[in-house]
mmCIF file of C-alpha atoms and ligand atoms in Angstrom:
data_model
loop_
_atom_site.group_PDB
_atom_site.id
_atom_site.type_symbol
_atom_site.label_atom_id
_atom_site.label_comp_id
_atom_site.label_asym_id
_atom_site.label_seq_id
_atom_site.Cartn_x
_atom_site.Cartn_y
_atom_site.Cartn_z
ATOM 1 C CA MET T 936 2.353 7.099 6.685
ATOM 2 C CA ILE T 937 4.361 10.403 5.979
ATOM 3 C CA THR T 938 7.679 10.014 4.492
ATOM 4 C CA VAL T 939 10.436 12.624 5.032
ATOM 5 C CA TYR T 940 13.174 12.642 2.374
ATOM 6 C CA GLY T 941 16.602 13.822 3.778
ATOM 7 C CA GLU T 942 17.838 15.248 6.647
ATOM 8 C CA GLY T 943 19.525 18.778 6.835
ATOM 9 C CA ARG T 944 16.598 21.236 7.471
ATOM 10 C CA GLY T 945 14.560 17.885 7.406
ATOM 11 C CA PHE T 946 15.420 17.765 11.054
ATOM 12 C CA ARG T 947 12.865 20.537 11.593
ATOM 13 C CA VAL T 948 10.097 18.394 10.069
ATOM 14 C CA VAL T 949 11.221 15.190 11.942
ATOM 15 C CA TRP T 950 11.312 17.227 15.338
ATOM 16 C CA LEU T 951 7.839 18.502 14.465
ATOM 17 C CA LEU T 952 6.522 15.232 13.620
ATOM 18 C CA GLU T 953 7.935 13.702 17.003
ATOM 19 C CA GLU T 954 6.201 16.936 19.026
ATOM 20 C CA MET T 955 2.907 15.963 17.190
ATOM 21 C CA GLY T 956 3.236 12.303 17.780
ATOM 22 C CA LEU T 957 2.516 11.333 14.015
ATOM 23 C CA ALA T 958 3.794 8.203 12.411
ATOM 24 C CA TYR T 959 6.528 8.764 9.675
ATOM 25 C CA GLN T 960 9.532 7.207 8.226
ATOM 26 C CA LEU T 961 12.624 9.091 7.449
ATOM 27 C CA ARG T 962 14.188 7.950 3.881
ATOM 28 C CA PRO T 963 18.019 9.155 3.845
ATOM 29 C CA VAL T 964 19.165 11.102 0.821
ATOM 30 C CA ASP T 965 22.950 11.450 0.350
ATOM 31 C CA LEU T 966 23.584 14.477 -1.336
ATOM 32 C CA LEU T 967 27.569 13.928 -1.109
ATOM 33 C CA ALA T 968 26.929 10.579 -2.865
ATOM 34 C CA GLY T 969 25.479 12.754 -5.851
ATOM 35 C CA VAL T 970 21.597 13.021 -6.066
ATOM 36 C CA GLU T 971 21.590 12.574 -9.746
ATOM 37 C CA ASN T 972 22.096 8.904 -8.797
ATOM 38 C CA ASP T 973 19.008 8.691 -6.754
ATOM 39 C CA ALA T 974 16.334 8.429 -9.197
ATOM 40 C CA GLU T 975 13.676 7.533 -6.491
ATOM 41 C CA PHE T 976 14.167 10.993 -4.719
ATOM 42 C CA LEU T 977 14.324 12.966 -8.123
ATOM 43 C CA ALA T 978 11.027 11.708 -8.961
ATOM 44 C CA ILE T 979 9.889 13.422 -5.554
ATOM 45 C CA ASN T 980 11.770 16.533 -5.854
ATOM 46 C CA PRO T 981 13.434 16.913 -9.587
ATOM 47 C CA ALA T 982 15.181 19.875 -8.094
ATOM 48 C CA GLY T 983 17.164 17.708 -6.100
ATOM 49 C CA PHE T 984 17.561 19.592 -2.535
ATOM 50 C CA ILE T 985 16.206 18.226 0.752
ATOM 51 C CA PRO T 986 14.057 17.879 2.674
ATOM 52 C CA ALA T 987 10.854 17.003 0.715
ATOM 53 C CA ILE T 988 7.876 14.824 1.993
ATOM 54 C CA ARG T 989 5.316 12.528 0.865
ATOM 55 C CA ASP T 990 2.035 12.268 2.638
ATOM 56 C CA GLY T 991 -0.411 10.349 0.500
ATOM 57 C CA GLU T 992 -0.930 11.814 -2.785
ATOM 58 C CA VAL T 993 0.909 15.161 -1.545
ATOM 59 C CA THR T 994 4.679 15.901 -2.148
ATOM 60 C CA MET T 995 6.039 18.918 -0.878
ATOM 61 C CA VAL T 996 9.389 20.664 -0.297
ATOM 62 C CA GLU T 997 10.445 23.650 1.723
ATOM 63 C CA SER T 998 10.978 23.026 5.483
ATOM 64 C CA VAL T 999 8.890 25.745 6.933
ATOM 65 C CA ALA T 1000 6.032 25.188 4.363
ATOM 66 C CA ILE T 1001 6.012 21.544 5.040
ATOM 67 C CA MET T 1002 5.970 22.501 8.794
ATOM 68 C CA GLU T 1003 2.894 24.667 8.121
ATOM 69 C CA TYR T 1004 1.061 21.990 5.949
ATOM 70 C CA LEU T 1005 1.728 19.245 8.515
ATOM 71 C CA MET T 1006 0.349 21.391 11.484
ATOM 72 C CA ALA T 1007 -2.736 22.554 9.331
ATOM 73 C CA ARG T 1008 -3.470 19.102 7.837
ATOM 74 C CA HIS T 1009 -2.847 16.945 10.828
ATOM 75 C CA GLY T 1010 -3.418 19.384 13.710
ATOM 76 C CA PRO T 1011 -4.718 21.208 15.403
ATOM 77 C CA THR T 1012 -1.535 21.639 17.480
ATOM 78 C CA PRO T 1013 -0.491 24.225 20.188
ATOM 79 C CA LEU T 1014 2.758 24.197 18.224
ATOM 80 C CA ALA T 1015 0.805 26.571 15.859
ATOM 81 C CA PRO T 1016 -1.035 29.409 17.549
ATOM 82 C CA ALA T 1017 -4.344 30.414 16.309
ATOM 83 C CA SER T 1018 -4.507 33.840 14.324
ATOM 84 C CA HIS T 1019 -6.492 35.411 17.082
ATOM 85 C CA ASP T 1020 -3.971 34.250 20.043
ATOM 86 C CA PRO T 1021 -1.713 37.029 21.008
ATOM 87 C CA ALA T 1022 1.221 34.853 20.444
ATOM 88 C CA PHE T 1023 0.488 34.566 16.726
ATOM 89 C CA PRO T 1024 2.248 37.619 15.199
ATOM 90 C CA ALA T 1025 5.674 36.626 16.716
ATOM 91 C CA TYR T 1026 5.150 33.124 15.941
ATOM 92 C CA GLN T 1027 4.589 33.694 12.527
ATOM 93 C CA GLN T 1028 7.237 36.242 12.117
ATOM 94 C CA PHE T 1029 10.095 34.061 13.726
ATOM 95 C CA LEU T 1030 8.742 30.941 11.961
ATOM 96 C CA HIS T 1031 9.620 32.581 8.616
ATOM 97 C CA LEU T 1032 12.685 34.461 9.849
ATOM 98 C CA ALA T 1033 14.249 31.319 10.713
ATOM 99 C CA GLU T 1034 14.562 30.275 7.011
ATOM 100 C CA ALA T 1035 14.544 33.393 5.114
ATOM 101 C CA GLY T 1036 16.470 35.769 7.633
ATOM 102 C CA LEU T 1037 18.891 33.036 9.237
ATOM 103 C CA ALA T 1038 19.414 29.776 7.621
ATOM 104 C CA VAL T 1039 19.431 31.083 4.123
ATOM 105 C CA PRO T 1040 22.052 33.732 4.701
ATOM 106 C CA LEU T 1041 24.102 31.317 6.752
ATOM 107 C CA TYR T 1042 23.873 28.925 3.937
ATOM 108 C CA ILE T 1043 25.531 31.381 1.663
ATOM 109 C CA ALA T 1044 28.201 32.276 4.273
ATOM 110 C CA VAL T 1045 29.172 28.523 4.919
ATOM 111 C CA VAL T 1046 29.457 27.962 1.077
ATOM 112 C CA GLY T 1047 31.531 30.970 0.723
ATOM 113 C CA ARG T 1048 33.983 29.774 3.115
ATOM 114 C CA ASN T 1049 34.642 26.740 1.104
ATOM 115 C CA PRO T 1050 38.344 26.499 0.468
ATOM 116 C CA ALA T 1051 37.395 25.764 -3.286
ATOM 117 C CA ALA T 1052 35.765 29.177 -3.416
ATOM 118 C CA GLU T 1053 38.140 31.669 -5.199
ATOM 119 C CA ALA T 1054 41.221 31.722 -2.867
ATOM 120 C CA GLY T 1055 42.519 34.959 -1.643
ATOM 121 C CA ARG T 1056 39.806 37.213 -2.882
ATOM 122 C CA PRO T 1057 37.375 38.739 -0.414
ATOM 123 C CA ASN T 1058 34.050 37.170 -0.723
ATOM 124 C CA TRP T 1059 31.812 39.920 -0.642
ATOM 125 C CA GLY T 1060 28.650 37.889 -1.008
ATOM 126 C CA ALA T 1061 29.532 35.361 2.004
ATOM 127 C CA ARG T 1062 30.373 38.483 4.077
ATOM 128 C CA LYS T 1063 27.201 40.305 3.281
ATOM 129 C CA ALA T 1064 25.242 37.171 4.088
ATOM 130 C CA LEU T 1065 26.824 36.837 7.360
ATOM 131 C CA GLU T 1066 25.807 40.606 8.250
ATOM 132 C CA VAL T 1067 22.234 39.653 7.129
ATOM 133 C CA PHE T 1068 22.407 36.769 9.442
ATOM 134 C CA LYS T 1069 23.588 38.605 12.473
ATOM 135 C CA SER T 1070 21.188 41.624 11.983
ATOM 136 C CA ARG T 1071 18.222 39.056 12.029
ATOM 137 C CA LEU T 1072 19.628 37.224 14.704
ATOM 138 C CA GLY T 1073 19.433 40.665 16.939
ATOM 139 C CA LEU T 1074 15.688 40.247 16.500
ATOM 140 C CA VAL T 1075 15.679 36.635 18.256
ATOM 141 C CA THR T 1076 18.095 37.940 20.787
ATOM 142 C CA ARG T 1077 15.782 40.921 21.764
ATOM 143 C CA GLN T 1078 12.823 38.446 21.747
ATOM 144 C CA LEU T 1079 14.445 36.098 24.090
ATOM 145 C CA ALA T 1080 15.179 38.805 26.499
ATOM 146 C CA ARG T 1081 11.352 39.127 26.721
ATOM 147 C CA SER T 1082 10.152 35.638 26.890
ATOM 148 C CA PRO T 1083 11.627 32.226 27.046
ATOM 149 C CA TYR T 1084 10.235 31.154 23.687
ATOM 150 C CA LEU T 1085 10.120 33.195 20.475
ATOM 151 C CA ALA T 1086 6.161 33.592 20.560
ATOM 152 C CA GLY T 1087 5.929 33.913 24.284
ATOM 153 C CA ASP T 1088 5.833 31.437 27.285
ATOM 154 C CA ALA T 1089 4.866 28.387 25.160
ATOM 155 C CA PHE T 1090 7.123 26.555 22.839
ATOM 156 C CA THR T 1091 5.907 26.554 19.170
ATOM 157 C CA ALA T 1092 7.131 25.675 15.752
ATOM 158 C CA ALA T 1093 8.956 28.937 15.484
ATOM 159 C CA ASP T 1094 11.308 27.586 17.985
ATOM 160 C CA ILE T 1095 11.975 24.321 15.975
ATOM 161 C CA ALA T 1096 12.558 26.374 12.887
ATOM 162 C CA VAL T 1097 15.033 29.004 14.546
ATOM 163 C CA THR T 1098 16.624 26.484 16.704
ATOM 164 C CA TYR T 1099 17.899 24.447 13.470
ATOM 165 C CA ALA T 1100 19.388 27.603 12.084
ATOM 166 C CA LEU T 1101 21.097 28.503 15.488
ATOM 167 C CA GLU T 1102 22.594 24.810 15.601
ATOM 168 C CA PHE T 1103 23.453 25.355 11.948
ATOM 169 C CA ALA T 1104 25.471 28.391 12.800
ATOM 170 C CA GLN T 1105 27.229 26.595 15.861
ATOM 171 C CA ARG T 1106 27.956 23.406 13.916
ATOM 172 C CA THR T 1107 29.611 25.140 10.936
ATOM 173 C CA GLY T 1108 31.393 27.406 13.200
ATOM 174 C CA VAL T 1109 30.418 30.500 11.266
ATOM 175 C CA TYR T 1110 29.068 32.203 14.127
ATOM 176 C CA ALA T 1111 29.747 31.838 17.805
ATOM 177 C CA LEU T 1112 26.321 32.045 19.793
ATOM 178 C CA ALA T 1113 26.150 34.443 22.683
ATOM 179 C CA GLU T 1114 25.121 33.071 26.251
ATOM 180 C CA ALA T 1115 21.401 33.884 25.995
ATOM 181 C CA GLU T 1116 21.224 32.138 22.488
ATOM 182 C CA GLN T 1117 23.120 29.108 23.849
ATOM 183 C CA ALA T 1118 20.812 28.890 26.907
ATOM 184 C CA TYR T 1119 17.730 29.110 24.410
ATOM 185 C CA VAL T 1120 19.132 26.118 22.445
ATOM 186 C CA ALA T 1121 19.892 24.032 25.280
ATOM 187 C CA ARG T 1122 16.068 24.912 26.336
ATOM 188 C CA THR T 1123 14.664 23.792 23.191
ATOM 189 C CA SER T 1124 16.999 20.889 22.421
ATOM 190 C CA GLY T 1125 16.278 19.629 25.940
ATOM 191 C CA ARG T 1126 12.872 18.479 24.887
ATOM 192 C CA ALA T 1127 12.021 14.903 24.560
ATOM 193 C CA ALA T 1128 10.681 15.041 21.210
ATOM 194 C CA TYR T 1129 14.076 16.587 19.970
ATOM 195 C CA LYS T 1130 15.954 13.840 21.345
ATOM 196 C CA ARG T 1131 13.656 11.156 19.729
ATOM 197 C CA ALA T 1132 14.297 13.150 16.368
ATOM 198 C CA MET T 1133 18.163 13.267 16.997
ATOM 199 C CA ALA T 1134 17.914 9.354 17.450
ATOM 200 C CA VAL T 1135 16.329 8.920 14.205
ATOM 201 C CA CYS T 1136 18.403 11.462 12.356
ATOM 202 C CA HIS T 1137 21.858 9.509 12.081
ATOM 203 C CA ALA T 1138 23.362 12.320 9.519
ATOM 204 C CA THR T 1139 22.474 14.999 11.860
ATOM 205 C CA ARG T 1140 23.825 13.213 14.918
ATOM 206 C CA ALA T 1141 26.824 12.603 13.302
ATOM 207 C CA TRP T 1142 27.280 16.172 12.123
ATOM 208 C CA ALA T 1143 26.563 17.373 15.868
ATOM 209 C CA ALA T 1144 29.183 14.902 17.059
ATOM 210 C CA GLU T 1145 31.733 15.967 14.618
ATOM 211 C CA ALA T 1146 31.166 19.679 15.208
ATOM 212 C CA ALA T 1147 31.375 19.089 19.041
ATOM 213 C CA GLY T 1148 34.764 17.336 18.385
ATOM 214 C CA ARG T 1149 36.132 20.081 16.625
ATOM 215 C CA SER T 1150 35.067 22.928 19.082
ATOM 216 C CA GLY T 1151 36.165 20.516 22.033
ATOM 217 C CA THR T 1152 32.702 20.828 23.721
HETATM 218 N N1 GSH O 1541 14.625 26.855 2.111
HETATM 219 C C1 GSH O 1541 14.723 25.251 1.669
HETATM 220 C C2 GSH O 1541 16.329 25.084 1.712
HETATM 221 C C3 GSH O 1541 16.661 23.602 1.331
HETATM 222 C C4 GSH O 1541 18.249 23.452 1.198
HETATM 223 O O1 GSH O 1541 18.967 24.427 0.620
HETATM 224 N N2 GSH O 1541 18.632 22.283 1.647
HETATM 225 C C5 GSH O 1541 20.070 21.985 1.459
HETATM 226 C C6 GSH O 1541 20.262 20.937 2.558
HETATM 227 S S1 GSH O 1541 19.828 21.304 4.070
HETATM 228 C C7 GSH O 1541 20.107 21.240 -0.023
HETATM 229 O O2 GSH O 1541 19.571 20.294 -0.329
HETATM 230 N N3 GSH O 1541 21.275 21.748 -0.618
HETATM 231 C C8 GSH O 1541 21.732 21.264 -1.865
HETATM 232 C C9 GSH O 1541 20.982 21.856 -2.948
HETATM 233 O O3 GSH O 1541 20.613 23.012 -2.813
HETATM 234 O O4 GSH O 1541 21.302 21.431 -4.167
HETATM 235 C C10 GSH O 1541 14.171 24.612 2.864
HETATM 236 O O5 GSH O 1541 13.917 25.242 3.950
HETATM 237 O O6 GSH O 1541 13.795 23.355 2.805
#
């Protein structure tokens, strides 16, 4: 049985597991309560960030790497086009851009907006991070003008990874998605496996509900 530790980007992993129909359990990790009090989780990831997984003797961190591991170890799956598939280059690019180019800069931009950050001083780092996010998002938008999904006509794991980043932007209110991006998120999040993942991920559901309440949607 695969154990997923923590939500946040762990939602990507849970969604993927639902798409693949693999058995798993979600073990919540409450970062706000202080991960230093969670010795069991620290034994899995001493660095204390989420998500992590345990699969038999394997423990791993890094959401996109975990996704690649699960598809390789427990696949094959159409969520990961083979290297000879014409969809493969775009798949590979957007799978990694989702974290390196979108979610990481967003995270910096969100943290930089925290009122606890030095008040009244322009936060150059957070501003730059948002610029980086927007420039990478431009690649997503351009691709969506060409095809319904990031690797072409078929939904892949790259769409799971990128959808999480776009929902992150939406829910934190750091960036308002344009119409095409919103339509894309509606398409990917309309999948049955997404809904099953949402039913399992209580913290993610609460976050989405709180964000929707705040924006009046
Ligand atoms: N690149 C990592 C990012 C992990 C990450 O930053 N997770 C956040 C929550 S989604 C976290 O644990 N933050 C607390 C910390 O970094 O100490 C991944 O994709 O898994």
